[in-house]
PDB file of C-alpha atoms in Angstrom:
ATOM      1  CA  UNK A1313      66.505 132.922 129.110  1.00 61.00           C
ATOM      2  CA  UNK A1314      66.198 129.693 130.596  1.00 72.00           C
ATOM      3  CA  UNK A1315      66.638 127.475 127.441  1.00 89.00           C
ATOM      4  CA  UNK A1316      69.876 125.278 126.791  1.00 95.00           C
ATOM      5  CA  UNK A1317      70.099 125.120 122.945  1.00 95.00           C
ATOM      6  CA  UNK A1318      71.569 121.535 121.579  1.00 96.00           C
ATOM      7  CA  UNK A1319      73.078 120.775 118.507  1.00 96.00           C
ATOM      8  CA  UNK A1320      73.784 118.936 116.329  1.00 96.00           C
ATOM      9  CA  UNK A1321      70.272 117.418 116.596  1.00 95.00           C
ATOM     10  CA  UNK A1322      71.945 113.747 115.020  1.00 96.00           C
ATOM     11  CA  UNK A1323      75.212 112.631 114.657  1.00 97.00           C
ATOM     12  CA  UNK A1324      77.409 109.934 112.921  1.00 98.00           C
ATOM     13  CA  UNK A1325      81.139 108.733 113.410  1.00 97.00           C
ATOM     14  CA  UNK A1326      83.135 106.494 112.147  1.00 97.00           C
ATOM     15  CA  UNK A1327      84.612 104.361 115.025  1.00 97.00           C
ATOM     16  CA  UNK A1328      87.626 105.948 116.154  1.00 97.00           C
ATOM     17  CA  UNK A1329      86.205 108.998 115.357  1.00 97.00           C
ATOM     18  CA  UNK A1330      85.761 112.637 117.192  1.00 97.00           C
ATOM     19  CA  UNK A1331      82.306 113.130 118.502  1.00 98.00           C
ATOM     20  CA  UNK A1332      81.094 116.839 119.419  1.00 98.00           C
ATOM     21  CA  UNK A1333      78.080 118.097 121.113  1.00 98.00           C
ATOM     22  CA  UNK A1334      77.870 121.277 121.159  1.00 98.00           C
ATOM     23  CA  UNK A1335      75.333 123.740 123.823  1.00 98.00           C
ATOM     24  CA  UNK A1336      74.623 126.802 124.364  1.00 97.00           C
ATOM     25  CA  UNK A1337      73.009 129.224 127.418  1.00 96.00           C
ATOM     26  CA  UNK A1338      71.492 133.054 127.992  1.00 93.00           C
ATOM     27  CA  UNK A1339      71.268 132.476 131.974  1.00 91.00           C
ATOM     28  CA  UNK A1340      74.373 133.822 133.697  1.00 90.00           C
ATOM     29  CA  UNK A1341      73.072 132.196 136.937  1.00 88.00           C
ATOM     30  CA  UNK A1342      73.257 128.870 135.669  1.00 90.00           C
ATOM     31  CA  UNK A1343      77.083 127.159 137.362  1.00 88.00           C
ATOM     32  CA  UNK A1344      76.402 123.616 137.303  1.00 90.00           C
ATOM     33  CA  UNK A1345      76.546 121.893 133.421  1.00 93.00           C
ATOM     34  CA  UNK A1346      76.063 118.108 133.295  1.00 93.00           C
ATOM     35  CA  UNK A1347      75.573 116.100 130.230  1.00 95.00           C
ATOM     36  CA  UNK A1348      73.797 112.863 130.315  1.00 95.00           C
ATOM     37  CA  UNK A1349      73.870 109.203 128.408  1.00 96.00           C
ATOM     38  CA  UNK A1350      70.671 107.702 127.509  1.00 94.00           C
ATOM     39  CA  UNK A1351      70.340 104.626 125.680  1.00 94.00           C
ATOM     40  CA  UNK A1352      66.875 103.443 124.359  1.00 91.00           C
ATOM     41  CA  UNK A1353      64.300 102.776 126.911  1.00 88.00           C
ATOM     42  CA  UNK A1354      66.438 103.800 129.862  1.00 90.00           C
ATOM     43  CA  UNK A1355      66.539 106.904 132.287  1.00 91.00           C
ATOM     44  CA  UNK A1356      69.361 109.330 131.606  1.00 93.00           C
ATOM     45  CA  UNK A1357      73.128 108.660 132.957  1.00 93.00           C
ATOM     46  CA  UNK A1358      75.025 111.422 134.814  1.00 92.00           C
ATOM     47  CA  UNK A1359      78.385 110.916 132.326  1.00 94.00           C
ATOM     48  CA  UNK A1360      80.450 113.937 133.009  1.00 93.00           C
ATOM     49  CA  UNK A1361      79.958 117.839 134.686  1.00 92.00           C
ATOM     50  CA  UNK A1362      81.171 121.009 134.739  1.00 91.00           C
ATOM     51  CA  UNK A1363      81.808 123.940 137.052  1.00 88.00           C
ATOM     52  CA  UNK A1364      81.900 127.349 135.292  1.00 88.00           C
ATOM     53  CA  UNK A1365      85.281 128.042 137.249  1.00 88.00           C
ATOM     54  CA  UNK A1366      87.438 125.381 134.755  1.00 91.00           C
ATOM     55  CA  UNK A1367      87.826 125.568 130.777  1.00 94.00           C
ATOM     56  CA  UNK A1368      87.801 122.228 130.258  1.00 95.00           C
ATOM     57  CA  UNK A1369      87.458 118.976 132.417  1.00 95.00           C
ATOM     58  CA  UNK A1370      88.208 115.433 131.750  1.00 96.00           C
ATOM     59  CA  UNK A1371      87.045 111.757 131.938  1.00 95.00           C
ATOM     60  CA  UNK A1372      88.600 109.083 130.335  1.00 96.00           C
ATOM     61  CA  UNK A1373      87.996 109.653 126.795  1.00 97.00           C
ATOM     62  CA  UNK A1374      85.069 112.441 127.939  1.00 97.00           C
ATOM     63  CA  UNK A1375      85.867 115.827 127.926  1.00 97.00           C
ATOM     64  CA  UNK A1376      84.298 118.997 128.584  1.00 96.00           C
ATOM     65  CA  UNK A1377      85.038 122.219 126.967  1.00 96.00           C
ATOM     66  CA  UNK A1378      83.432 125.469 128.648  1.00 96.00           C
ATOM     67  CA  UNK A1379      83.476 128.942 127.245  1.00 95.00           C
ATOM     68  CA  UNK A1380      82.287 130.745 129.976  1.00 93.00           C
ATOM     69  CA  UNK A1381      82.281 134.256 128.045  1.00 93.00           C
ATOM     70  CA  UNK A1382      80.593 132.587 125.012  1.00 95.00           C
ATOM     71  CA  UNK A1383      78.287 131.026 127.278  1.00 95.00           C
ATOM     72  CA  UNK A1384      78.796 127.611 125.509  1.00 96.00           C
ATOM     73  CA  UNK A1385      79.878 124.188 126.541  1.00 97.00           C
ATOM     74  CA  UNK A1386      80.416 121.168 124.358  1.00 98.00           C
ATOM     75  CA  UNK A1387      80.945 117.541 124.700  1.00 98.00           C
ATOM     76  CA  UNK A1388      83.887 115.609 122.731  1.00 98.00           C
ATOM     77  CA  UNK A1389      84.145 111.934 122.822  1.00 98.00           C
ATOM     78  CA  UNK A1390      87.216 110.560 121.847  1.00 97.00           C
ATOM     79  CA  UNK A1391      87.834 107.463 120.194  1.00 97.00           C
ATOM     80  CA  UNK A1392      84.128 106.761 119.195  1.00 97.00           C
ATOM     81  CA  UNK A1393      83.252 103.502 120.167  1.00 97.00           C
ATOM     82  CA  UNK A1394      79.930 101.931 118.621  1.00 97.00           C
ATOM     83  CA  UNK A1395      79.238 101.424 122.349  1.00 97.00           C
ATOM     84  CA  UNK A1396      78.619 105.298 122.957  1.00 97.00           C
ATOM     85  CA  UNK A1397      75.854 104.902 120.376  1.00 98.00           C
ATOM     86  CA  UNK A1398      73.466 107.221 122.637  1.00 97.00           C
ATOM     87  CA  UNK A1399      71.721 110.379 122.963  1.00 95.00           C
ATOM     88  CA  UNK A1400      73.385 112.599 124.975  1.00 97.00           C
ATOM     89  CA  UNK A1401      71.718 115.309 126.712  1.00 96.00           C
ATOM     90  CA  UNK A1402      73.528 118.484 127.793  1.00 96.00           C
ATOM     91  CA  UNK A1403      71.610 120.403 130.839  1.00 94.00           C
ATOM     92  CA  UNK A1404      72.152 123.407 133.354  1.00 93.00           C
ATOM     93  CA  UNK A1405      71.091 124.201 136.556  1.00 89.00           C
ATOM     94  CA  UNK A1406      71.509 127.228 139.039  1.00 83.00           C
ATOM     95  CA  UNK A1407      73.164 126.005 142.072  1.00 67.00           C
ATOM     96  CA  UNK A1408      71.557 129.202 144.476  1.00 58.00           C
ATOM     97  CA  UNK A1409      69.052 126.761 144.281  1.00 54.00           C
ATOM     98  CA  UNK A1410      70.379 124.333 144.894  1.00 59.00           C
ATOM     99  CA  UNK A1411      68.057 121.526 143.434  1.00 70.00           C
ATOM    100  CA  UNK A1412      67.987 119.426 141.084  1.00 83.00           C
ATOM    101  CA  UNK A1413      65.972 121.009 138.804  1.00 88.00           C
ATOM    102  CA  UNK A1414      68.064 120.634 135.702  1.00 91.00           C
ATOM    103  CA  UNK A1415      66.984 122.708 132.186  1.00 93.00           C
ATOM    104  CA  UNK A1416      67.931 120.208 129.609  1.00 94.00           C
ATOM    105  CA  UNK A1417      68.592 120.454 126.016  1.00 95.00           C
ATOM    106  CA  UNK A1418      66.941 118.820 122.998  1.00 94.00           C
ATOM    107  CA  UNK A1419      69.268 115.708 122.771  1.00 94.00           C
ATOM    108  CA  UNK A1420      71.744 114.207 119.980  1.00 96.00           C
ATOM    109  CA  UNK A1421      71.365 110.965 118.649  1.00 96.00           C
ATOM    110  CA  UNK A1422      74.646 110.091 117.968  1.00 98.00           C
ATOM    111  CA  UNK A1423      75.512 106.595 116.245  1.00 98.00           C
ATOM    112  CA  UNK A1424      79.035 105.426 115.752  1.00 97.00           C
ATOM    113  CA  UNK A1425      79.594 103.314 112.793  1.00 96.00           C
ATOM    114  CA  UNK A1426      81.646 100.163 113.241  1.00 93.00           C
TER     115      UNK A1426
ATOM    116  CA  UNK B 525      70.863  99.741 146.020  1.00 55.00           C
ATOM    117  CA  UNK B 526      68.057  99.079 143.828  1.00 72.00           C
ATOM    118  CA  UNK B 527      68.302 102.878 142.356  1.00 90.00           C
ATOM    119  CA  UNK B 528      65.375 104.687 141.838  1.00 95.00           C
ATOM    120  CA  UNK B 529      62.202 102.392 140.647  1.00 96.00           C
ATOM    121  CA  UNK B 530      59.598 103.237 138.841  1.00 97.00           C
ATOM    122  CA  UNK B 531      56.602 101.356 138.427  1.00 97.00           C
ATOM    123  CA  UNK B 532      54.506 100.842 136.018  1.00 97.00           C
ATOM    124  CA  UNK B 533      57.010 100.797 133.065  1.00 96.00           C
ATOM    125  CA  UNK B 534      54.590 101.062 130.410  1.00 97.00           C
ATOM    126  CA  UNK B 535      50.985 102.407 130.946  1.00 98.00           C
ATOM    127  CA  UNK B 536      48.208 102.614 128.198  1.00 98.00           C
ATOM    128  CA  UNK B 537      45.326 104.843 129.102  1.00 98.00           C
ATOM    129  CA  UNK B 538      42.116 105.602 126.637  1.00 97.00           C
ATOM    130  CA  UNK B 539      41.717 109.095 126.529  1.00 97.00           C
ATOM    131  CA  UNK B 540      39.452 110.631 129.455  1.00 97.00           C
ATOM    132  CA  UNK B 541      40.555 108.190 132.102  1.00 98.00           C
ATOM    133  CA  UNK B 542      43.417 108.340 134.545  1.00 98.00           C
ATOM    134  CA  UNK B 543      46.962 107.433 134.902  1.00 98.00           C
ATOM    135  CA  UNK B 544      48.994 106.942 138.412  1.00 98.00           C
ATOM    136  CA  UNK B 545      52.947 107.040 138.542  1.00 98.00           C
ATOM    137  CA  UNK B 546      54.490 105.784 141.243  1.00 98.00           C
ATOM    138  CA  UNK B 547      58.393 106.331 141.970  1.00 98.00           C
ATOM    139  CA  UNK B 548      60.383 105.128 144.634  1.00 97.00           C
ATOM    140  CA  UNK B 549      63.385 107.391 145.256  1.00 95.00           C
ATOM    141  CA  UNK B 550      66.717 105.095 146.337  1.00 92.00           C
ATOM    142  CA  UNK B 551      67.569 104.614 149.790  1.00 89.00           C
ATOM    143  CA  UNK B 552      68.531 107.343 151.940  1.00 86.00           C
ATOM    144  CA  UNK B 553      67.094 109.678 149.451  1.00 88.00           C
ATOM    145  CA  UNK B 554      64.435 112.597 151.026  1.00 88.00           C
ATOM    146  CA  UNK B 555      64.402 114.612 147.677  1.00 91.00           C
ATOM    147  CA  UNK B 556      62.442 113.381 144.839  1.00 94.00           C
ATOM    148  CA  UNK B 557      62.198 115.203 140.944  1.00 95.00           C
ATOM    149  CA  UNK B 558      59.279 114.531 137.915  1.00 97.00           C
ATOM    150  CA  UNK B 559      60.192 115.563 134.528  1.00 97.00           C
ATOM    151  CA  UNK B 560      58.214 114.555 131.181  1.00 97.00           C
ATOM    152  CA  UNK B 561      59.721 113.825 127.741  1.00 94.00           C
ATOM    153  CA  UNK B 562      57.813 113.918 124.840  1.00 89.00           C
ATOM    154  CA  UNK B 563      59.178 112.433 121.710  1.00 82.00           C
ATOM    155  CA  UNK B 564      62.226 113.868 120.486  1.00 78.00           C
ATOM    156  CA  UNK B 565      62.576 116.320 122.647  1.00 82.00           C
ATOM    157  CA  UNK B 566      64.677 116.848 126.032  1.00 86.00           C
ATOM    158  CA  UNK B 567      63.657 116.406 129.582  1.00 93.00           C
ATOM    159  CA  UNK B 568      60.976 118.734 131.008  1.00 95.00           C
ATOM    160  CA  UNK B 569      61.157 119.471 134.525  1.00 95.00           C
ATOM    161  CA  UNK B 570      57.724 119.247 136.312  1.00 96.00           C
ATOM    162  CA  UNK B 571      57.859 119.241 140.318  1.00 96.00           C
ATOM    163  CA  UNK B 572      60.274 118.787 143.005  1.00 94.00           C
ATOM    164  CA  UNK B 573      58.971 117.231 146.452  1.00 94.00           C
ATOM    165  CA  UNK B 574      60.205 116.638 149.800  1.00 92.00           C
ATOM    166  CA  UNK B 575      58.497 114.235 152.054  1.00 90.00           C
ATOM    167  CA  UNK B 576      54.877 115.508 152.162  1.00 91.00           C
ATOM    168  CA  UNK B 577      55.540 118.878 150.678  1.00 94.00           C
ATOM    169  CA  UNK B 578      55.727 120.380 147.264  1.00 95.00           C
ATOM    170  CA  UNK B 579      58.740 122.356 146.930  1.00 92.00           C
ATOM    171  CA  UNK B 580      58.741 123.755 143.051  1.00 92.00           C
ATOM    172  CA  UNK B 581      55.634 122.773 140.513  1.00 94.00           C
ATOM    173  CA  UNK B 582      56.585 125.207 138.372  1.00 93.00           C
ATOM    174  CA  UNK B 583      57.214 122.878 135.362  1.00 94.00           C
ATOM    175  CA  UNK B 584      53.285 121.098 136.426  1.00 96.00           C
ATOM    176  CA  UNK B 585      50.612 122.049 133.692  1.00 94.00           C
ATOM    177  CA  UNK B 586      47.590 123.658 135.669  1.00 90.00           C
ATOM    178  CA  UNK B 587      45.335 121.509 135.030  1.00 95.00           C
ATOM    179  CA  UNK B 588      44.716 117.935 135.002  1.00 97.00           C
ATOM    180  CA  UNK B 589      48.230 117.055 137.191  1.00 98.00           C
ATOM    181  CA  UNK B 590      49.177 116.564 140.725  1.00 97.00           C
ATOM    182  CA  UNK B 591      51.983 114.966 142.617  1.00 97.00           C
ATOM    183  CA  UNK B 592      52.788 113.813 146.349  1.00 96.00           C
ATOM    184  CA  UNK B 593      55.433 111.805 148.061  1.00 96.00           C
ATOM    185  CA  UNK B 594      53.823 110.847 151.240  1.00 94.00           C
ATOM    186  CA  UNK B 595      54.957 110.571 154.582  1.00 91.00           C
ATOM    187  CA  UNK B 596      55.281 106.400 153.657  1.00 91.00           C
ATOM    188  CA  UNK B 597      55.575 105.131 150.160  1.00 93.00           C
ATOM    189  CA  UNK B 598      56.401 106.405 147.240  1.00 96.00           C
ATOM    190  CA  UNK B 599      55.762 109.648 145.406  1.00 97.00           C
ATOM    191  CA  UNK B 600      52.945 109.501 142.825  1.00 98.00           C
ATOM    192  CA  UNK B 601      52.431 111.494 139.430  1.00 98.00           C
ATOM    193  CA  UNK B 602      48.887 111.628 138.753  1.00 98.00           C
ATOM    194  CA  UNK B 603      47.377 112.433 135.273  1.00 98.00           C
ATOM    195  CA  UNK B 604      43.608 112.747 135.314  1.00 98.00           C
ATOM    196  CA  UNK B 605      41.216 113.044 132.385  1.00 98.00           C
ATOM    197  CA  UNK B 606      44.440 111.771 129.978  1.00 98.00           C
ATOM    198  CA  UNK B 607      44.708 113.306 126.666  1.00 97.00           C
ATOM    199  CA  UNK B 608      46.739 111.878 123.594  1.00 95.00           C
ATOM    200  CA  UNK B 609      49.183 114.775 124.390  1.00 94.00           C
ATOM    201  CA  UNK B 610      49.913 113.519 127.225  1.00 96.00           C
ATOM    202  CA  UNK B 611      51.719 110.357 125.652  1.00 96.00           C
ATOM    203  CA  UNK B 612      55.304 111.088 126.989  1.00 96.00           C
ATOM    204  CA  UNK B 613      58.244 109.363 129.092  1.00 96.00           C
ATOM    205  CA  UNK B 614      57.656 110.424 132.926  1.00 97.00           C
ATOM    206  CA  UNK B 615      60.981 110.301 134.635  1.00 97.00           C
ATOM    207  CA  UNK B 616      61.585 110.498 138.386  1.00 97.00           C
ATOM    208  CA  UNK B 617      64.886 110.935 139.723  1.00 95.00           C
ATOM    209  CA  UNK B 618      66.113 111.143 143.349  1.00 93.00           C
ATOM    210  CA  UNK B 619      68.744 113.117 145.558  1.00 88.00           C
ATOM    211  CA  UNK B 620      69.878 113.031 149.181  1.00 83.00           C
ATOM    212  CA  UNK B 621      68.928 115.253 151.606  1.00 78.00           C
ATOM    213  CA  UNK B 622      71.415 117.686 153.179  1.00 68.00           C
ATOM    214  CA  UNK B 623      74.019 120.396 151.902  1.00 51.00           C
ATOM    215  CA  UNK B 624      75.247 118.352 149.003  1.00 54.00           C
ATOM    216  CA  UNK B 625      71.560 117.782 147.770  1.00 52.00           C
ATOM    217  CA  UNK B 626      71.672 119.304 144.198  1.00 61.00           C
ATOM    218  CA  UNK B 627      71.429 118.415 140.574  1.00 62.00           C
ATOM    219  CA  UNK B 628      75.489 116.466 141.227  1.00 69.00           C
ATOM    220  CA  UNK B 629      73.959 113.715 143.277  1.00 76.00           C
ATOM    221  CA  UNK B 630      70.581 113.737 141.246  1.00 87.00           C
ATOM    222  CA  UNK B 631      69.951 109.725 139.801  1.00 91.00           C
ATOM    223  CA  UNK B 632      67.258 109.127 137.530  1.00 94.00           C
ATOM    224  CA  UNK B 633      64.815 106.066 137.325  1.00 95.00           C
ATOM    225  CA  UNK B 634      64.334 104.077 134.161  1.00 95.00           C
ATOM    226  CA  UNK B 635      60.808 105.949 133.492  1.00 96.00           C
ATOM    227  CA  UNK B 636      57.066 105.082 132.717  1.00 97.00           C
ATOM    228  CA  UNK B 637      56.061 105.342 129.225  1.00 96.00           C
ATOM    229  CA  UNK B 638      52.295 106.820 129.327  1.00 97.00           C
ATOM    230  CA  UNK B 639      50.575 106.069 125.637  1.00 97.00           C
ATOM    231  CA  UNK B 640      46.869 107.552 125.260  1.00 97.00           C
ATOM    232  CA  UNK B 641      44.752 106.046 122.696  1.00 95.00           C
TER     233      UNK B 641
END
């Protein structure tokens, strides 16, 4: 119940591209969804977060779609740049907690082709 | 703002001996996080710590691990009796103290890379 399940486990775009990461949850207390940037030998990057009371939020060319009935949340990255060659990381944490102990998921590599 | 540092940044170990962590949480931050990553895989939480107390070590195996974040300095992972299994990415990351503490303010630290031979 306290797994976030990742996937696709690898990825490749062309530049320009689409990118989706997709995650999943079973813990209906979890209400605070962050995904992460991490680029070889570097700690993970808060990039972009959720609230479970919005569908969808946006960054710049970051968005975040949440299905809070489906319990699933993804990750599109528009206009794939080689410079979002990454692995991105999507995680959930309870907020009655309030901490931040985060339950990540498994990671995608994603590359984006040139 | 130097962030959150972590020190060493690589560590080799033979197995059976020990390995120390050290993490220095960024200024003004009371609130300090270990997780573990093991090739491949995602982020593992292992403790949370306040100054001189251990809030959650739920993620900490039983055996063999301990962490503190004294009074002064820096919080420390230690690792004794290392095994090859143990070869992982240790990550610290930091958060304010306060109401708005939480997983929204959390920053991580570039992490030590523990290798057992």
């Amino acid at each position: 119940q306290q797994q976030v399940k990742q996937s696709p486990q690898s990825l490749i775009v062309q530049k320009g591209g689409i990118s989706i990461i997709n995650c999943a949850y079973e813990n209906t207390a979890f209400d605070y969804f962050p995904w992460y940037q991490q680029f070889p030998g570097k700690g993970p990057a808060l990039l972009i977060a959720i609230r479970p009371d919005v569908s969808e939020k946006k960054e710049g060319r970051f968005t975040i779609s949440f299905n809070k009935s489906a319990k699933q949340f993804s990750l599109h990255i528009m206009d794939s740049q080689p410079g979002d060659s990454a692995t991105y990381f999507c995680a959930a944490s309870s907020g009655s907690s309030n901490t931040g102990k985060l339950i990540f998921g498994q990671g995608t590599t994603l590359q984006v082709k040139p | 703002n130097a962030g959150v540092m972590q020190n060493p940044r690589h560590l080799v170990r033979r197995r059976g001996q020990e390995a120390r962590l050290r993490c220095s949480p960024m200024k003004g931050h009371s609130h300090v996080y270990w997780y573990r990553q093991l090739p491949e895989e995602g982020l593992k939480f292992m403790v949370y710590l306040q100054k001189e107390n251990i809030i959650d070590e739920s993620g900490m195996p039983k055996e063999r691990f301990s962490a503190e974040f004294p009074k002064e300095g820096p919080s420390i992972l230690r690792i004794q009796q290392v095994v090859r299994g143990d070869s992982a990415a240790y990550f610290c990351a930091s958060s304010p103290p306060g109401a708005t503490s939480g997983a929204n303010v959390l920053t991580f630290g570039a992490g030590s890379r523990l290798t057992v031979l």
